[in-house]
Amino acid sequence: MKKIERLISIVMILLQKEVVSASEFSQLFHVTRRTIQRDMETLSYAKIPIYAKYGVEGGYALMEEYKFDKRLLNHKDIENILISLAGFEGLITNQEIQTTIQKIRGMTSTDISPNLNLSFYDWVGRRQSKADILFIEQAINNNQLLKFEYVDQIGNITYRVVEPYKLHLSEMHWYLFGYNLERKDYQTFKLTRILNIQKGGYFDA
C-alpha cells in the first residue's frame, strides 16, 4: 500500500473510531510504529486535526468537530456487511481486500455478535490451493501468459496458452476468464481442471 493510500485509510478509520493505538495501525498496515508516527506528523502538517491521547487506553484521535454524521452507516449496517463477508474472507488472497475488510471492522467500536453466523469453510473454493490463486492473480496483474493442461468434462486433456484477465468465484468454485490464443476466443476455465500451470511471456493488455 502506498503512503497516500495509508494516510487516507488512517483518516477514514479515525472518522469512525474514537481512539486507535499506534500498535493497531501498525498491525493493520504491516508497518512499524515509527512509520505510523511519521504518518500522524504528515497528517498534522496537512491540517488534519489529529491529536495523541496518553494512558492505557491511549492512541490517536480526531477532533470531534472534524467528524461527519455517523448515521450514514449505523452499527446494524456494519454488522450486516460483516456477516456477508464472514465466510468469504478465508477465500481472499488479495491483501488490499483483506485491508478493506479490516477497515470495515474498524468502523464500529464494539464487538459484533450477530444472531446470524455464516461459514463456508467446507466449500470447494476453500479447499483449493491459495497459492495457485495467488499465482494466477500475479500473472493477471503483470500481463503474463499462462500455460497449462486442461481437463474437460469427459477427461480429455488439452494444452492451453491463455491471456488471463479475471478470477472469479461462482457457485463455490473458482474460475479463470481469459483469451485462448490457440482457439482465438475468450473462455472460462474451472481451476480444479487446470493442471501443471506455468507462466509464459508478457502480452499487451
Coordinates of N, CA and C in Angstrom, one line a residue:
M1 N 0.8 -1.2 0.0 CA 0.0 0.0 0.0 C 0.9 1.2 0.0
K2 N 0.6 2.2 -0.9 CA 1.3 3.4 -1.0 C 1.0 4.3 0.2
K3 N 1.9 5.2 0.5 CA 1.8 6.1 1.7 C 0.5 6.9 1.6
I4 N 0.2 7.5 0.5 CA -1.0 8.3 0.4 C -2.3 7.5 0.6
E5 N -2.3 6.2 0.2 CA -3.4 5.4 0.4 C -3.5 5.1 1.9
R6 N -2.4 4.9 2.6 CA -2.4 4.6 4.0 C -2.9 5.8 4.8
L7 N -2.5 7.0 4.4 CA -2.9 8.2 5.1 C -4.4 8.4 5.0
I8 N -4.9 8.2 3.8 CA -6.4 8.3 3.6 C -7.1 7.3 4.5
S9 N -6.6 6.0 4.5 CA -7.2 5.0 5.3 C -7.2 5.3 6.8
I10 N -6.1 5.9 7.3 CA -6.0 6.3 8.7 C -7.1 7.3 9.0
V11 N -7.3 8.3 8.1 CA -8.4 9.3 8.4 C -9.7 8.6 8.4
M12 N -10.0 7.7 7.4 CA -11.3 7.0 7.4 C -11.6 6.3 8.6
I13 N -10.5 5.6 9.2 CA -10.7 4.8 10.4 C -11.0 5.7 11.6
L14 N -10.2 6.8 11.7 CA -10.4 7.7 12.8 C -11.7 8.5 12.7
L15 N -12.3 8.6 11.6 CA -13.6 9.2 11.4 C -14.7 8.4 12.1
Q16 N -14.4 7.1 12.3 CA -15.4 6.2 12.8 C -15.1 5.7 14.2
K17 N -13.8 5.7 14.6 CA -13.4 5.2 15.9 C -13.0 6.3 16.8
E18 N -13.2 6.3 18.0 CA -12.8 7.3 18.9 C -11.3 7.4 19.1
V19 N -10.7 6.3 19.4 CA -9.3 6.3 19.6 C -8.7 5.0 19.0
V20 N -7.6 5.1 18.3 CA -6.9 3.9 17.7 C -5.4 4.0 18.1
S21 N -4.9 3.0 18.6 CA -3.5 3.0 19.1 C -2.5 2.8 17.9
A22 N -1.3 3.2 18.1 CA -0.3 3.1 17.1 C 0.0 1.6 16.8
S23 N -0.1 0.7 17.8 CA 0.0 -0.7 17.6 C -1.1 -1.3 16.6
E24 N -2.3 -0.8 16.8 CA -3.4 -1.3 16.0 C -3.1 -0.9 14.5
F25 N -2.8 0.4 14.3 CA -2.5 0.9 13.0 C -1.3 0.1 12.4
S26 N -0.3 -0.1 13.2 CA 0.9 -0.9 12.7 C 0.6 -2.3 12.3
Q27 N -0.3 -3.0 13.0 CA -0.6 -4.3 12.6 C -1.5 -4.3 11.4
L28 N -2.4 -3.3 11.3 CA -3.3 -3.3 10.2 C -2.6 -3.0 8.8
F29 N -1.6 -2.1 8.8 CA -1.0 -1.7 7.6 C 0.4 -2.4 7.4
H30 N 0.8 -3.3 8.4 CA 2.0 -4.0 8.3 C 3.2 -3.1 8.1
V31 N 3.3 -2.1 9.0 CA 4.4 -1.1 9.0 C 4.8 -1.0 10.5
T32 N 5.9 -0.3 10.7 CA 6.4 -0.1 12.1 C 5.6 1.0 12.8
R33 N 5.7 1.0 14.1 CA 5.0 2.1 14.9 C 5.7 3.4 14.5
R34 N 7.0 3.4 14.2 CA 7.6 4.7 13.9 C 7.1 5.2 12.6
T35 N 6.7 4.4 11.6 CA 6.1 4.8 10.4 C 4.8 5.4 10.6
I36 N 4.0 4.8 11.6 CA 2.7 5.4 11.9 C 2.9 6.8 12.5
Q37 N 3.9 6.9 13.4 CA 4.1 8.2 14.0 C 4.4 9.3 12.9
R38 N 5.2 8.9 11.9 CA 5.5 9.8 10.9 C 4.3 10.1 10.0
D39 N 3.4 9.1 9.9 CA 2.2 9.4 9.1 C 1.3 10.4 9.9
M40 N 1.3 10.3 11.2 CA 0.5 11.2 12.0 C 1.1 12.7 11.9
E41 N 2.4 12.7 11.9 CA 3.0 14.0 11.7 C 2.7 14.6 10.3
T42 N 2.7 13.8 9.3 CA 2.3 14.2 7.9 C 0.9 14.8 7.9
L43 N 0.0 14.0 8.5 CA -1.4 14.5 8.6 C -1.6 15.8 9.3
S44 N -0.8 15.9 10.4 CA -0.9 17.2 11.2 C -0.4 18.4 10.3
Y45 N 0.7 18.1 9.6 CA 1.2 19.2 8.7 C 0.1 19.6 7.6
A46 N -0.7 18.6 7.3 CA -1.7 18.8 6.3 C -3.0 19.4 6.9
K47 N -2.9 19.8 8.1 CA -4.0 20.5 8.8 C -5.2 19.5 9.2
I48 N -4.9 18.2 9.2 CA -5.9 17.3 9.7 C -5.8 17.3 11.3
P49 N -6.8 17.6 12.0 CA -6.7 17.8 13.5 C -6.6 16.5 14.2
I50 N -5.5 15.8 14.1 CA -5.2 14.6 14.9 C -4.5 15.0 16.1
Y51 N -4.8 14.3 17.2 CA -4.1 14.5 18.5 C -3.9 13.2 19.2
A52 N -2.8 13.1 20.0 CA -2.5 11.9 20.8 C -3.1 11.9 22.1
K53 N -3.7 10.8 22.5 CA -4.2 10.6 23.9 C -3.3 9.6 24.6
Y54 N -2.9 9.9 25.8 CA -2.0 9.1 26.5 C -2.7 8.3 27.6
G55 N -2.0 7.2 28.0 CA -2.5 6.4 29.0 C -2.8 5.0 28.5
V56 N -3.3 4.1 29.3 CA -3.6 2.7 29.0 C -4.5 2.6 27.7
E57 N -5.5 3.4 27.7 CA -6.4 3.4 26.6 C -6.1 4.5 25.5
G58 N -4.8 4.9 25.5 CA -4.4 5.9 24.6 C -4.2 5.5 23.2
G59 N -3.9 6.5 22.3 CA -3.7 6.3 20.9 C -3.9 7.6 20.2
Y60 N -4.4 7.5 19.0 CA -4.6 8.7 18.2 C -6.1 8.9 18.0
A61 N -6.5 10.2 17.9 CA -7.9 10.5 17.7 C -8.1 11.8 16.9
L62 N -9.3 12.0 16.3 CA -9.6 13.2 15.6 C -10.4 14.2 16.4
M63 N -10.2 15.5 16.2 CA -11.0 16.4 16.9 C -12.5 16.2 16.6
E64 N -13.3 16.2 17.6 CA -14.7 15.9 17.4 C -15.4 16.7 16.3
E65 N -15.1 17.9 16.2 CA -15.8 18.8 15.2 C -15.4 18.4 13.7
Y66 N -14.4 17.6 13.6 CA -14.0 17.2 12.2 C -14.7 16.0 11.7
K67 N -15.4 15.3 12.6 CA -16.1 14.0 12.3 C -17.4 14.3 11.6
F68 N -17.8 13.4 10.7 CA -19.1 13.5 10.0 C -20.2 12.8 10.7
D69 N -21.4 12.9 10.2 CA -22.5 12.3 10.8 C -22.5 10.8 10.6
K70 N -22.4 10.0 11.7 CA -22.2 8.6 11.7 C -23.5 7.9 11.3
R71 N -24.6 8.6 11.1 CA -25.9 7.9 10.8 C -25.8 7.4 9.4
L72 N -24.8 7.8 8.6 CA -24.7 7.2 7.2 C -24.6 5.7 7.2
L73 N -23.9 5.1 8.2 CA -23.8 3.7 8.4 C -23.9 3.5 9.9
N74 N -25.0 2.8 10.3 CA -25.1 2.6 11.7 C -24.5 1.2 12.1
H75 N -24.6 0.8 13.4 CA -24.0 -0.4 13.8 C -24.6 -1.6 13.1
K76 N -25.9 -1.6 12.9 CA -26.5 -2.7 12.2 C -26.1 -2.9 10.8
D77 N -25.9 -1.7 10.1 CA -25.4 -1.7 8.7 C -24.1 -2.4 8.6
I78 N -23.2 -2.0 9.5 CA -21.8 -2.6 9.5 C -21.9 -4.1 9.9
E79 N -22.7 -4.5 10.8 CA -22.9 -5.9 11.2 C -23.3 -6.7 10.0
N80 N -24.3 -6.2 9.2 CA -24.8 -6.9 8.0 C -23.7 -7.1 7.0
I81 N -22.9 -6.0 6.8 CA -21.8 -6.1 5.8 C -20.8 -7.2 6.3
L82 N -20.5 -7.3 7.5 CA -19.5 -8.2 8.0 C -20.1 -9.7 8.0
I83 N -21.4 -9.8 8.2 CA -22.0 -11.1 8.1 C -21.8 -11.6 6.7
S84 N -22.1 -10.7 5.7 CA -22.0 -11.1 4.3 C -20.6 -11.5 3.9
L85 N -19.6 -10.9 4.5 CA -18.2 -11.1 4.2 C -17.6 -12.3 5.0
A86 N -18.2 -12.7 6.1 CA -17.6 -13.6 7.0 C -17.1 -14.9 6.4
G87 N -17.8 -15.5 5.6 CA -17.4 -16.8 5.0 C -16.4 -16.6 3.9
F88 N -16.4 -15.5 3.2 CA -15.6 -15.2 2.1 C -14.2 -14.8 2.4
E89 N -14.0 -14.3 3.6 CA -12.7 -13.7 4.0 C -11.6 -14.7 3.9
G90 N -11.8 -16.0 4.3 CA -10.8 -17.0 4.2 C -10.5 -17.4 2.8
L91 N -11.3 -17.0 1.8 CA -11.0 -17.4 0.4 C -10.2 -16.3 -0.3
I92 N -10.1 -15.2 0.3 CA -9.5 -14.0 -0.3 C -8.0 -14.0 -0.2
T93 N -7.2 -13.9 -1.3 CA -5.8 -13.8 -1.2 C -5.3 -12.4 -1.3
N94 N -6.1 -11.5 -1.9 CA -5.6 -10.1 -2.2 C -5.5 -9.3 -0.9
Q95 N -4.3 -8.9 -0.6 CA -4.1 -8.2 0.7 C -4.8 -6.9 0.8
E96 N -5.0 -6.2 -0.3 CA -5.8 -4.9 -0.3 C -7.2 -5.2 0.1
I97 N -7.8 -6.3 -0.4 CA -9.2 -6.6 0.0 C -9.3 -7.0 1.5
Q98 N -8.3 -7.7 2.0 CA -8.2 -8.0 3.4 C -8.1 -6.7 4.2
T99 N -7.4 -5.8 3.8 CA -7.3 -4.5 4.5 C -8.6 -3.7 4.5
T100 N -9.3 -3.8 3.4 CA -10.6 -3.2 3.3 C -11.6 -3.8 4.3
I101 N -11.6 -5.1 4.4 CA -12.4 -5.7 5.4 C -12.1 -5.3 6.8
Q102 N -10.8 -5.1 7.1 CA -10.3 -4.6 8.4 C -10.8 -3.2 8.7
K103 N -10.8 -2.4 7.6 CA -11.3 -1.0 7.7 C -12.8 -1.0 8.1
I104 N -13.6 -1.9 7.5 CA -15.0 -2.0 7.8 C -15.2 -2.4 9.3
R105 N -14.4 -3.4 9.7 CA -14.4 -3.8 11.1 C -14.1 -2.6 12.0
G106 N -13.2 -1.8 11.5 CA -12.8 -0.6 12.3 C -13.8 0.5 12.4
M107 N -14.9 0.4 11.7 CA -15.9 1.4 11.7 C -16.9 1.2 12.8
T108 N -16.7 0.2 13.6 CA -17.5 0.0 14.8 C -16.6 -0.1 16.0
S109 N -17.0 0.5 17.1 CA -16.1 0.5 18.3 C -16.5 -0.6 19.3
T110 N -17.5 -1.4 18.9 CA -17.9 -2.5 19.8 C -17.8 -3.8 19.1
D111 N -17.7 -4.9 19.9 CA -17.6 -6.2 19.3 C -19.0 -6.6 18.7
I112 N -18.9 -7.2 17.5 CA -20.1 -7.7 16.8 C -20.4 -9.1 17.1
S113 N -21.6 -9.4 17.6 CA -22.0 -10.8 17.9 C -23.3 -11.0 17.2
P114 N -23.3 -11.2 15.9 CA -24.6 -11.3 15.1 C -25.4 -12.5 15.5
N115 N -26.7 -12.4 15.3 CA -27.6 -13.6 15.5 C -27.4 -14.6 14.4
L116 N -27.0 -14.1 13.2 CA -26.8 -15.0 12.1 C -25.3 -15.1 11.8
N117 N -24.8 -16.4 11.8 CA -23.4 -16.6 11.5 C -23.3 -17.6 10.3
L118 N -22.5 -17.1 9.3 CA -22.3 -17.9 8.1 C -20.9 -18.4 8.1
S119 N -20.8 -19.7 7.6 CA -19.5 -20.3 7.5 C -19.4 -21.1 6.2
F120 N -18.4 -20.9 5.4 CA -18.3 -21.6 4.1 C -17.0 -22.3 4.0
Y121 N -16.5 -22.8 5.2 CA -15.2 -23.4 5.2 C -15.1 -24.8 4.5
D122 N -16.3 -25.4 4.2 CA -16.3 -26.7 3.6 C -16.4 -26.5 2.0
W123 N -16.5 -25.3 1.6 CA -16.6 -25.1 0.1 C -15.4 -25.6 -0.6
V124 N -15.7 -26.1 -1.9 CA -14.6 -26.5 -2.7 C -13.6 -25.3 -2.9
G125 N -14.1 -24.1 -3.0 CA -13.2 -23.0 -3.2 C -12.3 -22.8 -2.0
R126 N -12.7 -23.2 -0.8 CA -11.8 -23.1 0.3 C -10.7 -24.1 0.3
R127 N -11.0 -25.3 -0.2 CA -10.0 -26.4 -0.3 C -9.0 -26.2 -1.4
Q128 N -9.3 -25.4 -2.4 CA -8.4 -25.2 -3.4 C -7.2 -24.4 -3.0
S129 N -6.0 -24.6 -3.6 CA -4.8 -24.0 -3.1 C -4.8 -22.5 -3.3
K130 N -4.6 -21.8 -2.2 CA -4.5 -20.3 -2.3 C -3.3 -19.9 -3.1
A131 N -2.2 -20.8 -3.0 CA -1.0 -20.5 -3.8 C -1.3 -20.4 -5.3
D132 N -2.1 -21.3 -5.8 CA -2.5 -21.3 -7.2 C -3.3 -20.1 -7.6
I133 N -4.2 -19.7 -6.7 CA -5.0 -18.5 -7.0 C -4.1 -17.2 -7.0
L134 N -3.2 -17.2 -6.0 CA -2.2 -16.0 -6.0 C -1.3 -16.0 -7.2
F135 N -0.9 -17.2 -7.6 CA -0.1 -17.4 -8.8 C -0.7 -16.8 -10.0
I136 N -2.0 -17.1 -10.2 CA -2.8 -16.6 -11.4 C -3.0 -15.1 -11.2
E137 N -3.3 -14.7 -10.0 CA -3.6 -13.2 -9.8 C -2.3 -12.4 -10.1
Q138 N -1.2 -12.9 -9.8 CA 0.1 -12.2 -10.1 C 0.3 -12.1 -11.7
A139 N -0.1 -13.2 -12.4 CA 0.0 -13.2 -13.8 C -0.9 -12.2 -14.4
I140 N -2.1 -12.1 -13.9 CA -3.1 -11.1 -14.4 C -2.5 -9.7 -14.2
N141 N -2.0 -9.4 -13.0 CA -1.5 -8.1 -12.7 C -0.3 -7.7 -13.5
N142 N 0.5 -8.7 -13.9 CA 1.7 -8.5 -14.7 C 1.6 -8.7 -16.2
N143 N 0.3 -9.0 -16.6 CA 0.1 -9.2 -18.1 C 1.0 -10.3 -18.6
Q144 N 1.0 -11.5 -17.8 CA 1.8 -12.6 -18.3 C 0.9 -13.7 -18.8
L145 N 1.3 -14.4 -19.8 CA 0.6 -15.6 -20.3 C 0.6 -16.7 -19.3
L146 N -0.4 -17.5 -19.3 CA -0.5 -18.7 -18.5 C -0.5 -19.9 -19.5
K147 N 0.3 -20.9 -19.2 CA 0.3 -22.2 -20.0 C -0.1 -23.3 -19.0
F148 N -1.0 -24.1 -19.5 CA -1.5 -25.2 -18.6 C -2.2 -26.3 -19.4
E149 N -2.3 -27.5 -18.8 CA -3.1 -28.5 -19.3 C -4.5 -28.4 -18.7
Y150 N -5.5 -28.7 -19.6 CA -6.9 -28.5 -19.1 C -7.7 -29.8 -19.4
V151 N -8.4 -30.3 -18.3 CA -9.2 -31.5 -18.4 C -10.6 -31.1 -18.6
D152 N -11.2 -31.6 -19.7 CA -12.6 -31.3 -19.9 C -13.5 -32.2 -19.2
Q153 N -14.8 -32.1 -19.4 CA -15.8 -32.9 -18.6 C -15.8 -34.4 -18.8
I154 N -15.2 -34.8 -20.0 CA -15.1 -36.3 -20.2 C -13.7 -36.8 -20.0
G155 N -12.8 -35.9 -19.5 CA -11.5 -36.4 -19.1 C -10.4 -36.2 -20.2
N156 N -10.7 -35.6 -21.3 CA -9.7 -35.3 -22.3 C -8.8 -34.1 -21.8
I157 N -7.5 -34.3 -22.1 CA -6.6 -33.2 -21.7 C -6.0 -32.5 -22.9
T158 N -6.1 -31.2 -22.9 CA -5.6 -30.4 -24.0 C -4.6 -29.3 -23.4
Y159 N -3.7 -28.8 -24.2 CA -2.8 -27.8 -23.8 C -3.3 -26.4 -24.1
R160 N -3.2 -25.5 -23.2 CA -3.8 -24.1 -23.4 C -2.7 -23.1 -23.2
V161 N -2.8 -22.0 -24.0 CA -2.0 -20.8 -23.7 C -3.0 -19.7 -23.7
V162 N -3.0 -19.0 -22.5 CA -4.1 -18.1 -22.3 C -3.6 -16.7 -21.8
E163 N -4.2 -15.7 -22.3 CA -4.0 -14.3 -21.7 C -5.0 -14.2 -20.5
P164 N -4.6 -14.2 -19.3 CA -5.5 -14.2 -18.1 C -6.0 -12.8 -17.8
Y165 N -7.4 -12.7 -17.7 CA -8.0 -11.4 -17.4 C -8.6 -11.2 -16.1
K166 N -9.2 -12.3 -15.6 CA -10.0 -12.2 -14.3 C -10.2 -13.5 -13.6
L167 N -10.2 -13.5 -12.3 CA -10.5 -14.6 -11.5 C -11.9 -14.3 -10.8
H168 N -12.8 -15.3 -10.8 CA -14.0 -15.1 -10.0 C -14.5 -16.4 -9.4
L169 N -15.2 -16.2 -8.3 CA -15.8 -17.3 -7.5 C -17.3 -17.4 -7.8
S170 N -17.7 -18.5 -8.3 CA -19.1 -18.7 -8.6 C -19.6 -20.1 -8.2
E171 N -20.7 -20.1 -7.5 CA -21.3 -21.4 -7.0 C -20.2 -22.3 -6.4
M172 N -19.4 -21.7 -5.5 CA -18.5 -22.4 -4.7 C -17.2 -22.9 -5.5
H173 N -17.0 -22.4 -6.7 CA -15.8 -22.8 -7.5 C -15.1 -21.6 -8.0
W174 N -13.8 -21.7 -8.1 CA -13.0 -20.6 -8.7 C -12.9 -20.8 -10.2
Y175 N -13.0 -19.7 -11.0 CA -12.9 -19.8 -12.4 C -11.9 -18.7 -12.9
L176 N -11.2 -19.0 -14.0 CA -10.3 -18.1 -14.7 C -10.9 -17.7 -16.0
F177 N -11.1 -16.4 -16.3 CA -11.5 -15.9 -17.6 C -10.4 -15.3 -18.3
G178 N -10.2 -15.7 -19.6 CA -9.1 -15.2 -20.4 C -9.3 -15.5 -21.9
Y179 N -8.3 -15.1 -22.6 CA -8.3 -15.2 -24.1 C -7.4 -16.4 -24.5
N180 N -8.0 -17.4 -25.1 CA -7.3 -18.6 -25.5 C -6.6 -18.3 -26.9
L181 N -5.3 -18.3 -26.9 CA -4.5 -18.0 -28.1 C -4.6 -19.1 -29.1
E182 N -4.8 -20.3 -28.7 CA -4.9 -21.5 -29.6 C -6.3 -21.4 -30.4
R183 N -7.3 -21.1 -29.7 CA -8.7 -21.1 -30.3 C -9.1 -19.7 -30.7
K184 N -8.3 -18.7 -30.3 CA -8.5 -17.3 -30.7 C -10.0 -16.9 -30.2
D185 N -10.2 -17.1 -28.9 CA -11.5 -16.9 -28.4 C -11.4 -16.7 -26.9
Y186 N -12.4 -16.0 -26.3 CA -12.5 -15.8 -24.9 C -13.1 -17.0 -24.3
Q187 N -12.5 -17.5 -23.1 CA -13.1 -18.7 -22.5 C -13.0 -18.6 -21.0
T188 N -13.7 -19.4 -20.3 CA -13.7 -19.5 -18.8 C -13.2 -20.9 -18.5
F189 N -12.3 -21.0 -17.6 CA -11.7 -22.3 -17.2 C -11.9 -22.5 -15.7
K190 N -12.3 -23.7 -15.3 CA -12.5 -24.1 -13.9 C -11.2 -24.4 -13.3
L191 N -10.8 -23.8 -12.2 CA -9.5 -24.0 -11.7 C -9.2 -25.5 -11.3
T192 N -10.2 -26.2 -10.8 CA -10.0 -27.6 -10.4 C -9.6 -28.5 -11.6
R193 N -9.8 -28.0 -12.9 CA -9.5 -28.8 -14.0 C -8.2 -28.3 -14.7
I194 N -7.5 -27.4 -14.1 CA -6.2 -26.9 -14.6 C -5.1 -27.6 -14.0
L195 N -4.2 -28.1 -14.8 CA -3.0 -28.9 -14.3 C -1.7 -28.3 -14.8
N196 N -0.7 -28.4 -14.0 CA 0.7 -28.0 -14.4 C 0.8 -26.6 -15.0
I197 N 0.2 -25.7 -14.2 CA 0.2 -24.3 -14.7 C 1.5 -23.6 -14.6
Q198 N 1.8 -22.8 -15.6 CA 3.1 -22.1 -15.6 C 2.9 -20.7 -16.2
K199 N 3.8 -19.8 -15.9 CA 3.8 -18.5 -16.5 C 4.6 -18.5 -17.8
G200 N 4.1 -17.7 -18.8 CA 4.8 -17.6 -20.1 C 5.3 -16.1 -20.2
G201 N 5.3 -15.7 -21.5 CA 5.8 -14.3 -21.8 C 4.8 -13.3 -21.4
Y202 N 5.1 -12.1 -21.7 CA 4.2 -10.9 -21.5 C 3.3 -10.6 -22.7
F203 N 2.2 -10.0 -22.4 CA 1.3 -9.6 -23.5 C 0.8 -8.2 -23.3
D204 N 0.3 -7.5 -24.3 CA -0.2 -6.2 -24.2 C -1.6 -6.3 -23.7
A205 N -2.0 -5.6 -22.7 CA -3.3 -5.6 -22.1 C -4.3 -4.8 -23.0

